[in-house]
PDB file of C-alpha atoms in Angstrom:
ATOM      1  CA  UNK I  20    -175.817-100.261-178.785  1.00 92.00           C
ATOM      2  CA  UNK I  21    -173.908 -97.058-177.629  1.00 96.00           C
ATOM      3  CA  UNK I  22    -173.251 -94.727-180.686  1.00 96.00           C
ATOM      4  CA  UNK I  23    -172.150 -91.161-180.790  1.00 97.00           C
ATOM      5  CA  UNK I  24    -172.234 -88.124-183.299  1.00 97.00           C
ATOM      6  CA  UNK I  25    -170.248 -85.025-183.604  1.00 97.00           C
ATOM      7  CA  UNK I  26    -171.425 -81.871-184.392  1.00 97.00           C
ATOM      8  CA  UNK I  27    -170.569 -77.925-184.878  1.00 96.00           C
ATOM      9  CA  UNK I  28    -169.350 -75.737-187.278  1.00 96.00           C
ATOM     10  CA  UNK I  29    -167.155 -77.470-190.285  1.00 95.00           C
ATOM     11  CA  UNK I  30    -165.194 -73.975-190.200  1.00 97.00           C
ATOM     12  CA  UNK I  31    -163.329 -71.707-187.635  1.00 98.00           C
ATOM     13  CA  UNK I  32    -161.621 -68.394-188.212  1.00 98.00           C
ATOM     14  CA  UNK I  33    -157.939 -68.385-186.545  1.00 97.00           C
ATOM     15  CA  UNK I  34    -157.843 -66.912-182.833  1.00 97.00           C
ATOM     16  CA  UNK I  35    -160.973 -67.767-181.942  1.00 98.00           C
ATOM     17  CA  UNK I  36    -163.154 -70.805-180.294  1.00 98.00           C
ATOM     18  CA  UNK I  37    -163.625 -74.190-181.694  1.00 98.00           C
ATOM     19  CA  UNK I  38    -166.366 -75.894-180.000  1.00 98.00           C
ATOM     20  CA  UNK I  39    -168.213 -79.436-181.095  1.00 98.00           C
ATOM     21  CA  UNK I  40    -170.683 -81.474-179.331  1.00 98.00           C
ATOM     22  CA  UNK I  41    -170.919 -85.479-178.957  1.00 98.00           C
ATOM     23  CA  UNK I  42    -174.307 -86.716-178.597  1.00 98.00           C
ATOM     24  CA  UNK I  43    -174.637 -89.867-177.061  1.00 97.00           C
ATOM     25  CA  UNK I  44    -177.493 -92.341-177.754  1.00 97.00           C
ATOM     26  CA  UNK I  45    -177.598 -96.209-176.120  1.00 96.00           C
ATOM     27  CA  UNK I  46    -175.969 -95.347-172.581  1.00 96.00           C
ATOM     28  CA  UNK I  47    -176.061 -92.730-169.660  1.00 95.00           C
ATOM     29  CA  UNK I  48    -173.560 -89.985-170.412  1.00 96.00           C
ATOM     30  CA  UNK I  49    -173.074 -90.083-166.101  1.00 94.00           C
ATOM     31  CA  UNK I  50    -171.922 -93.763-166.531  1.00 95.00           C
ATOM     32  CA  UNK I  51    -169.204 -93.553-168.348  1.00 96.00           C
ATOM     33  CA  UNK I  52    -165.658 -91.624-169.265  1.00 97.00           C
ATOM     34  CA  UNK I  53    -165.401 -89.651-172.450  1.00 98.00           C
ATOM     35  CA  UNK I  54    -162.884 -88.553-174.539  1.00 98.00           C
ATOM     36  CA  UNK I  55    -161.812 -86.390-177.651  1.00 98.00           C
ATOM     37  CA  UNK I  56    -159.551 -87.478-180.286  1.00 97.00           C
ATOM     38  CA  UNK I  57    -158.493 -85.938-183.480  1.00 97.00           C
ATOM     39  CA  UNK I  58    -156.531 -86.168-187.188  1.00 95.00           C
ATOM     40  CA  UNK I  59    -155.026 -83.734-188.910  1.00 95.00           C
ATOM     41  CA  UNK I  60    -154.816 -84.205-192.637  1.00 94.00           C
ATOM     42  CA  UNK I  61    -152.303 -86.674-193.684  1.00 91.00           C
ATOM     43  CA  UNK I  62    -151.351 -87.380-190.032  1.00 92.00           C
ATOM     44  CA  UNK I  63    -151.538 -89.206-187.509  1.00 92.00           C
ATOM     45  CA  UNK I  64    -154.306 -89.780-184.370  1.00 94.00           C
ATOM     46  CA  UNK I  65    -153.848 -87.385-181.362  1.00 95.00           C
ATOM     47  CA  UNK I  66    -155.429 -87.531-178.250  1.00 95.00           C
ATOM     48  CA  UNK I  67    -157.120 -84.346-176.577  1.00 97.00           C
ATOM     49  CA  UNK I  68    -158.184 -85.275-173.374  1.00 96.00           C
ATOM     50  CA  UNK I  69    -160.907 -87.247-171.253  1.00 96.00           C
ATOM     51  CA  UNK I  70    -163.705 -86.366-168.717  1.00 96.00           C
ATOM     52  CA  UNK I  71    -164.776 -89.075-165.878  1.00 94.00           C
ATOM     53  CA  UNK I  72    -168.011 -90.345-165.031  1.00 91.00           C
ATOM     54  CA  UNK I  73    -167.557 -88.131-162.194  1.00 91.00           C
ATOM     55  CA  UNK I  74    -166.402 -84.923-164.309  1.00 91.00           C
ATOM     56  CA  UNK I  75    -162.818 -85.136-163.535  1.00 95.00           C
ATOM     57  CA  UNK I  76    -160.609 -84.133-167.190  1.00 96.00           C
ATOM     58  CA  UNK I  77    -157.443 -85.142-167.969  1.00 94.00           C
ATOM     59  CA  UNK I  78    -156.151 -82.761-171.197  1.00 95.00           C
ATOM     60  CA  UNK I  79    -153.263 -83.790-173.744  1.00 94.00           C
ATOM     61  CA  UNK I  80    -149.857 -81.689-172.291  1.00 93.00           C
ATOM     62  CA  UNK I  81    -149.986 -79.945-175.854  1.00 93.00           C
ATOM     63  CA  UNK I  82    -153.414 -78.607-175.675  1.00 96.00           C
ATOM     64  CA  UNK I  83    -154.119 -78.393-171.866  1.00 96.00           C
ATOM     65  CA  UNK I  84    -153.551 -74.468-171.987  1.00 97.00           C
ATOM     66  CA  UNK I  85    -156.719 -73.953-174.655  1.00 98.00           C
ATOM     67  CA  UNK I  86    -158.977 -77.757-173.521  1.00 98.00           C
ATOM     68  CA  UNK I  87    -162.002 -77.557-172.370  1.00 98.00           C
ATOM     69  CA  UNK I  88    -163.995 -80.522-172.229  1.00 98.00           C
ATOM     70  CA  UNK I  89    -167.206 -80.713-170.148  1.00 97.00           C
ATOM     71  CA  UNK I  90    -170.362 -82.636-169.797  1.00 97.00           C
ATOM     72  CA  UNK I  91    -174.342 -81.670-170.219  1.00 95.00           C
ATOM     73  CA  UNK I  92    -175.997 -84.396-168.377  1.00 94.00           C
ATOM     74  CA  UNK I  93    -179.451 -83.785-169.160  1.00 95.00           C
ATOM     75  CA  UNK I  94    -179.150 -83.347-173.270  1.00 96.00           C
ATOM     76  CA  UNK I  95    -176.718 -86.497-172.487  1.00 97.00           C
ATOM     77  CA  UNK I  96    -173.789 -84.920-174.802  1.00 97.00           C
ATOM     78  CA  UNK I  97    -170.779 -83.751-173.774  1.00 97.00           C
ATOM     79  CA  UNK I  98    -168.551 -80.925-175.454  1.00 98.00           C
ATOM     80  CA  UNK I  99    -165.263 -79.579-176.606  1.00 98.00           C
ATOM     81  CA  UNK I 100    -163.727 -76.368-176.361  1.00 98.00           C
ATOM     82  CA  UNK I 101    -160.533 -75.366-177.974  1.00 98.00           C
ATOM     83  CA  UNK I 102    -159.501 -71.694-177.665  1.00 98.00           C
ATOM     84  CA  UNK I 103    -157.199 -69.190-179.840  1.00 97.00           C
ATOM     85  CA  UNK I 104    -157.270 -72.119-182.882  1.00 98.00           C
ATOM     86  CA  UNK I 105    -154.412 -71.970-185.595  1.00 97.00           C
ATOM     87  CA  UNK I 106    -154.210 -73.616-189.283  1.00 97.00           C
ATOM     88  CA  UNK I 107    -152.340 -76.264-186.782  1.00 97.00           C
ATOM     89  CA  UNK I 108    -155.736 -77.380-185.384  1.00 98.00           C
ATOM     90  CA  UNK I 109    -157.340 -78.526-188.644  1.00 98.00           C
ATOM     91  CA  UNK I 110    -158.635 -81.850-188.320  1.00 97.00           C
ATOM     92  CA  UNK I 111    -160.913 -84.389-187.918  1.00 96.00           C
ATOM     93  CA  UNK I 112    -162.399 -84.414-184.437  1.00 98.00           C
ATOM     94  CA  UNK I 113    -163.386 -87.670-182.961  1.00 97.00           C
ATOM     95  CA  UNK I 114    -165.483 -88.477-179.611  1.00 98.00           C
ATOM     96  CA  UNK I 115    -164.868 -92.211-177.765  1.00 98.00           C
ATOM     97  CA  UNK I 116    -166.479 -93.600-174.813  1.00 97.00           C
ATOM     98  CA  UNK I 117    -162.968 -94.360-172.871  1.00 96.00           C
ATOM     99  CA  UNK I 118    -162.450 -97.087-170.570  1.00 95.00           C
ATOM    100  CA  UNK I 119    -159.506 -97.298-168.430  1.00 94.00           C
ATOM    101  CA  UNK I 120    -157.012-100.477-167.673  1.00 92.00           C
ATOM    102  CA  UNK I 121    -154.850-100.599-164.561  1.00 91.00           C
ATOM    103  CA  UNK I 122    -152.914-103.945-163.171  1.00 90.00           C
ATOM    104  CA  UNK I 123    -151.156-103.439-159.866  1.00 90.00           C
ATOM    105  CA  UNK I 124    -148.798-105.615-158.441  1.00 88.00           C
ATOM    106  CA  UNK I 125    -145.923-105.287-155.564  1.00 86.00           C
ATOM    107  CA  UNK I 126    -143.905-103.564-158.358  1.00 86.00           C
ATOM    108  CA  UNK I 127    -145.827-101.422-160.079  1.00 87.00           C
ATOM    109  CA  UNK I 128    -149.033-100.915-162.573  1.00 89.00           C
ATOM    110  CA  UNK I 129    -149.584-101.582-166.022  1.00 92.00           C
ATOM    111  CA  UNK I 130    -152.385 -98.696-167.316  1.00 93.00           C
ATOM    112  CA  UNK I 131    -153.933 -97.839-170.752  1.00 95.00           C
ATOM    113  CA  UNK I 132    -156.862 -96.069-171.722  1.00 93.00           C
ATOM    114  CA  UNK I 133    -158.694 -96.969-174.917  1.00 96.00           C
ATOM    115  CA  UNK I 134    -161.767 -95.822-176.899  1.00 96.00           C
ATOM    116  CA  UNK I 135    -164.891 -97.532-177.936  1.00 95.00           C
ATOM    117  CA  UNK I 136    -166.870 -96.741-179.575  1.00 96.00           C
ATOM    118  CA  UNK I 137    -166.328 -93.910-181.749  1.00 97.00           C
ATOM    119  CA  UNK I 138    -168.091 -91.006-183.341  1.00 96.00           C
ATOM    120  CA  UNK I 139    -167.721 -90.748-187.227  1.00 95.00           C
ATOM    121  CA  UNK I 140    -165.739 -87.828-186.406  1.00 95.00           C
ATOM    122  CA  UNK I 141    -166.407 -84.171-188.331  1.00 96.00           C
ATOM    123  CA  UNK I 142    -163.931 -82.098-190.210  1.00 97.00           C
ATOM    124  CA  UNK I 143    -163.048 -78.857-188.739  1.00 98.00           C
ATOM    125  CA  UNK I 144    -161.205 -76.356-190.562  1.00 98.00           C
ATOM    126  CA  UNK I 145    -159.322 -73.500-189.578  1.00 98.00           C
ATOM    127  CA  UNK I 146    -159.153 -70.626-191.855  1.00 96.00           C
TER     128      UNK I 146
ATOM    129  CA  UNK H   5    -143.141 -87.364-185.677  1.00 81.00           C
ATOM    130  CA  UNK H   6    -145.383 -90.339-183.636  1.00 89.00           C
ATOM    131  CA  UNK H   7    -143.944 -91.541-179.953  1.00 92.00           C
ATOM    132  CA  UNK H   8    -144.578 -94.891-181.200  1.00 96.00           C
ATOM    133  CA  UNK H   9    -143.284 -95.848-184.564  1.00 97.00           C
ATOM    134  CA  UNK H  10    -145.117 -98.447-186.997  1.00 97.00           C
ATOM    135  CA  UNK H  11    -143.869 -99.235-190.646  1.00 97.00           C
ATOM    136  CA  UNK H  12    -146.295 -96.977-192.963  1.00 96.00           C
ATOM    137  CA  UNK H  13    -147.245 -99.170-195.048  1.00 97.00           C
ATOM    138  CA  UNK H  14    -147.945-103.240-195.352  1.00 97.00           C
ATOM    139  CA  UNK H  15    -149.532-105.343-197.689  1.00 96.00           C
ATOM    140  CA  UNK H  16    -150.830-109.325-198.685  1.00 96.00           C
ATOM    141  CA  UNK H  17    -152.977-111.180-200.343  1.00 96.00           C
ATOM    142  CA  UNK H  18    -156.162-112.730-199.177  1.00 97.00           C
ATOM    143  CA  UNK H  19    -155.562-115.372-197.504  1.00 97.00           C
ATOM    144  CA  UNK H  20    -152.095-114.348-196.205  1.00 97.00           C
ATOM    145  CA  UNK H  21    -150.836-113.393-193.172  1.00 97.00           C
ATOM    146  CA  UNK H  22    -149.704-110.210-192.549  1.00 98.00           C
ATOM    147  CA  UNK H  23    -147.854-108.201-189.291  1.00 98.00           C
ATOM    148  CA  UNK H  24    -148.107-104.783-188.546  1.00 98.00           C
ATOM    149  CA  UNK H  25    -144.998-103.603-185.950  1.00 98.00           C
ATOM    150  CA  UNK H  26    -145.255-101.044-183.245  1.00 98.00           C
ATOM    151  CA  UNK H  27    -142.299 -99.883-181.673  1.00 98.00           C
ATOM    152  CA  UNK H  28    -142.147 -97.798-178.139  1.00 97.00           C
ATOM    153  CA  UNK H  29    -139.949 -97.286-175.100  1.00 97.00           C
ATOM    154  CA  UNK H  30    -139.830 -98.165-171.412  1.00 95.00           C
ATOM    155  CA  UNK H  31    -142.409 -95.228-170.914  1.00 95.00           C
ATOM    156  CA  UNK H  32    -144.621 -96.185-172.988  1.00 97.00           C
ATOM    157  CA  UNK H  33    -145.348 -99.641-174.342  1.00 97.00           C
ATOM    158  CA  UNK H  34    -142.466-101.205-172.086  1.00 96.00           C
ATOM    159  CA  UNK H  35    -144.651-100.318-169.246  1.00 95.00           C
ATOM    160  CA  UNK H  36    -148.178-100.074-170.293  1.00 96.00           C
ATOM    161  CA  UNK H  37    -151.055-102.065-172.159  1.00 97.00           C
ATOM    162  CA  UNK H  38    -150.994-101.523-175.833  1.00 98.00           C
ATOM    163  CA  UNK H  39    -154.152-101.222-177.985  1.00 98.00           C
ATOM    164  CA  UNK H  40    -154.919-101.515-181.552  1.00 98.00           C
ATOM    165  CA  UNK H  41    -157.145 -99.538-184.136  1.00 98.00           C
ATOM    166  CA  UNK H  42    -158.417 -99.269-187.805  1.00 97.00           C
ATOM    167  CA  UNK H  43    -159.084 -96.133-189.827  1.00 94.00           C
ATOM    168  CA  UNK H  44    -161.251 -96.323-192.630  1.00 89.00           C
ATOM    169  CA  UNK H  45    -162.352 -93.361-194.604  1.00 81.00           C
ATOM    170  CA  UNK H  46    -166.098 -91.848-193.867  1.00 81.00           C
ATOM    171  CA  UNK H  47    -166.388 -94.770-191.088  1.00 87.00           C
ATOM    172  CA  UNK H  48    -166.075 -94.462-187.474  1.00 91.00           C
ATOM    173  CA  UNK H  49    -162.817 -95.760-186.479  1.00 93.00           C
ATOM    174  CA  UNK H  50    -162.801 -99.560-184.374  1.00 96.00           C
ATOM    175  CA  UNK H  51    -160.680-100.780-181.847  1.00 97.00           C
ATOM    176  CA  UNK H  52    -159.683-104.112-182.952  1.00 97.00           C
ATOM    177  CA  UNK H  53    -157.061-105.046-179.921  1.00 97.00           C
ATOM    178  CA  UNK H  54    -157.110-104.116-176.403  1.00 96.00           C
ATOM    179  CA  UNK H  55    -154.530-105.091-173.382  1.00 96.00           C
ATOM    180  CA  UNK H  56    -152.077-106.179-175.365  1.00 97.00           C
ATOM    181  CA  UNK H  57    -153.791-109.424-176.687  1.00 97.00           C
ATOM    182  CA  UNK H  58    -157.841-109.283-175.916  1.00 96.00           C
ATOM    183  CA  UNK H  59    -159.756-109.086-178.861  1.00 97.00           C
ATOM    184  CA  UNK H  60    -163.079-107.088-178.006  1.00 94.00           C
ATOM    185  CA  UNK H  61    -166.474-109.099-179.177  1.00 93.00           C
ATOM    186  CA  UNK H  62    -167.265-108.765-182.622  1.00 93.00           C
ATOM    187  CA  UNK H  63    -163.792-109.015-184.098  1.00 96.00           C
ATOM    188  CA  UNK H  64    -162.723-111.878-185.744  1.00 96.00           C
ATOM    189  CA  UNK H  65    -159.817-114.292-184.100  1.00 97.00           C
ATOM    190  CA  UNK H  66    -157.814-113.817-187.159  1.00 97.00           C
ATOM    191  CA  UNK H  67    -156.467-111.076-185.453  1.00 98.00           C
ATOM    192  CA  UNK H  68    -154.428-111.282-182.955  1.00 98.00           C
ATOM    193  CA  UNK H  69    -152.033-109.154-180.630  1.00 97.00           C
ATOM    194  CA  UNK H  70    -148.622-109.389-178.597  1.00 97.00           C
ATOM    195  CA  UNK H  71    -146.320-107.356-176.949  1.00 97.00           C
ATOM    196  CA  UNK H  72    -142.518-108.231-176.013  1.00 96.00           C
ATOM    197  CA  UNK H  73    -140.718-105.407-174.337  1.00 96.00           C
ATOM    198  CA  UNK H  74    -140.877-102.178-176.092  1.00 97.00           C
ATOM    199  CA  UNK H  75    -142.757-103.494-179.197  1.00 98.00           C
ATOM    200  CA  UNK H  76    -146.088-104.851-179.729  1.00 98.00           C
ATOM    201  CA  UNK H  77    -147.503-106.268-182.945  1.00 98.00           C
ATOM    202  CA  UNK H  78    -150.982-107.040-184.433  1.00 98.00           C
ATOM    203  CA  UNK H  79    -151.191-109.985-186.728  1.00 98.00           C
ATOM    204  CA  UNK H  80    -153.539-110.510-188.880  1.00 97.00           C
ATOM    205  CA  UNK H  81    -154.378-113.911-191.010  1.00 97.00           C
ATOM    206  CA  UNK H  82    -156.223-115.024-193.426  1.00 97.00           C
ATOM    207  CA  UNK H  83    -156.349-111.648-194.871  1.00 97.00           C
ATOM    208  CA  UNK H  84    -159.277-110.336-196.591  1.00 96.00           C
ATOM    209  CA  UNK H  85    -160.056-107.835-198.923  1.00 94.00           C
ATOM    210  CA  UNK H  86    -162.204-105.924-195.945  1.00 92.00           C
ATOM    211  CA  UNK H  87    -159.067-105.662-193.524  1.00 95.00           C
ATOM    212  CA  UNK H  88    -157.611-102.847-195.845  1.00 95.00           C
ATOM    213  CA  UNK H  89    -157.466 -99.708-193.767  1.00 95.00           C
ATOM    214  CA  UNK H  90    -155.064 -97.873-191.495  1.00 96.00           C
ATOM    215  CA  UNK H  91    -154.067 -99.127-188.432  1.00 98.00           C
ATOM    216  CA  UNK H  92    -152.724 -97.556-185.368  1.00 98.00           C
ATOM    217  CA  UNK H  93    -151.170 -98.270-182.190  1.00 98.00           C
ATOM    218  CA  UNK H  94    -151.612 -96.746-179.235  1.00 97.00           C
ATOM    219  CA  UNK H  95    -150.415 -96.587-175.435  1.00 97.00           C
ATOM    220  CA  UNK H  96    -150.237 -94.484-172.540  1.00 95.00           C
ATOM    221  CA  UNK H  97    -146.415 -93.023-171.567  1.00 95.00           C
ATOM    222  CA  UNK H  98    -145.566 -92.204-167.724  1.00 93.00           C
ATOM    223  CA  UNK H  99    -142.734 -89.918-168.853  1.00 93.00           C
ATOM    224  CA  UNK H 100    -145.192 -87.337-170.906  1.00 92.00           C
ATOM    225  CA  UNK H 101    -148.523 -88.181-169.195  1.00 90.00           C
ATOM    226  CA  UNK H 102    -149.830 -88.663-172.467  1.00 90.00           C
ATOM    227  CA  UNK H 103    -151.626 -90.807-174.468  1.00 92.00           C
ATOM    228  CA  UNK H 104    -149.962 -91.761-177.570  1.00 95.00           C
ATOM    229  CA  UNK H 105    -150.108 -93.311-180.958  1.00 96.00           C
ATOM    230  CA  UNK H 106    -148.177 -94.403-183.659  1.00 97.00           C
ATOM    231  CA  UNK H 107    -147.995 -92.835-186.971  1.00 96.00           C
ATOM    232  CA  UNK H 108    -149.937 -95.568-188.806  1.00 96.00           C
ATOM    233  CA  UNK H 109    -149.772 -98.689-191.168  1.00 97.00           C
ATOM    234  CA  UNK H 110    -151.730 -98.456-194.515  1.00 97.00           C
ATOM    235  CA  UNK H 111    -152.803-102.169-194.686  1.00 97.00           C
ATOM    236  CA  UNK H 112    -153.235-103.207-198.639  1.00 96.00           C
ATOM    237  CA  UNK H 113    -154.793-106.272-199.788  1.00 95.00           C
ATOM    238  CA  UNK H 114    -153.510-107.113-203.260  1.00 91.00           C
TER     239      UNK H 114
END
């Protein structure tokens, strides 16, 4: 059974770093594709951006000037880093295991990416 | 304001059977596999619908999911006091190269 778990600090001063962890237990961190998702209060879910099995990110338009998402293959986590945070990047920050759809035919493909499972998430707070 | 839009709010009783709507465009869910989720507070979020219409193993075949065009829906019957949550939508759009989801549906059971 794959789970994961969050963690870092629950509060971030404005202009600087936000960086959480995902530890992964049940499966090989090198196996699979990882993403970060997150809620702001009262809103809705955003998307921040995936890594591949084989370390290749994709980052959210929005955030792809301050994303950082890597991978520490040995501690079998993988981490986020969001730079120059505002009030605007309170949230709840979620890590998924992401798999990926794609259908081809003559015409064209039919993609989607969706996450399972999830992390709990953790609340981080900028202030 | 969410790329894909879903009513906020819906509600039954148990036993009922309730819809949740998810509307989109041609970028988004008129071209690409929808999939379903549900909040709850202090719990890991679930995905409860994936490709449109497969239900992943563990959740129940009262739920169930289509797509026509640029809306999809998730139906759920025989509702039961343990389906209240939040549920979103979600797709990928071509036009932003982004993953998006709808706003939400708070999902009541009375």
């Amino acid at each position: 059974q794959v789970q994961l778990q969050e963690s870092g600090p629950g509060l971030v001063k404005p202009s600087e770093t936000l960086s959480l962890t995902c530890s992964v237990s049940g499966a090989s961190i090198s196996s699979h594709s990882w993403a970060w998702i997150r809620q702001p209060p009262g809103k809705g879910l955003e998307w921040i951006g995936n890594i591949s099995d084989s370390g290749d990110t994709n980052y959210s338009p929005s955030l792809k000037s301050r994303v950082t998402i890597s991978v520490d293959t040995p501690k079998n986590q993988f981490s986020l880093r969001l730079t120059s945070v505002t009030a605007a990047d309170t949230a709840v920050y979620y890590c998924a295991r992401l798999f990926r759809d794609i259908y081809c035919d003559n015409s064209s493909c039919t993609k989607g990416y969706w996450f399972d499972p999830w992390g709990q998430g953790t609340l981080v707070t900028v202030s | 304001q969410s790329v894909l839009t879903q009513p906020p709010s819906a509600s039954g009783t148990p036993g009922q059977r309730v819809t949740i709507s998810c509307s989109g465009s041609s970028s988004n869910i008129g071209s690409n596999y929808v999939y379903w989720y549900r909040l709850l507070p202090g719990t890991a979020p679930k995905v409860l619908m994936y490709r449109n219409n497969q239900r992943p193993s563990g959740v129940p075949a009262r739920f169930s999911g289509s797509k026509s065009g640029t809306s999809a829906s998730l139906a759920i019957s025989g509702l039961r006091p343990e389906d209240e949550g939040d549920y979103y939508c979600a797709a990928w759009d071509e036009s932003l190269s982004d993953q998006v989801f709808g706003g939400g549906t708070k999902l009541t059971v009375l």
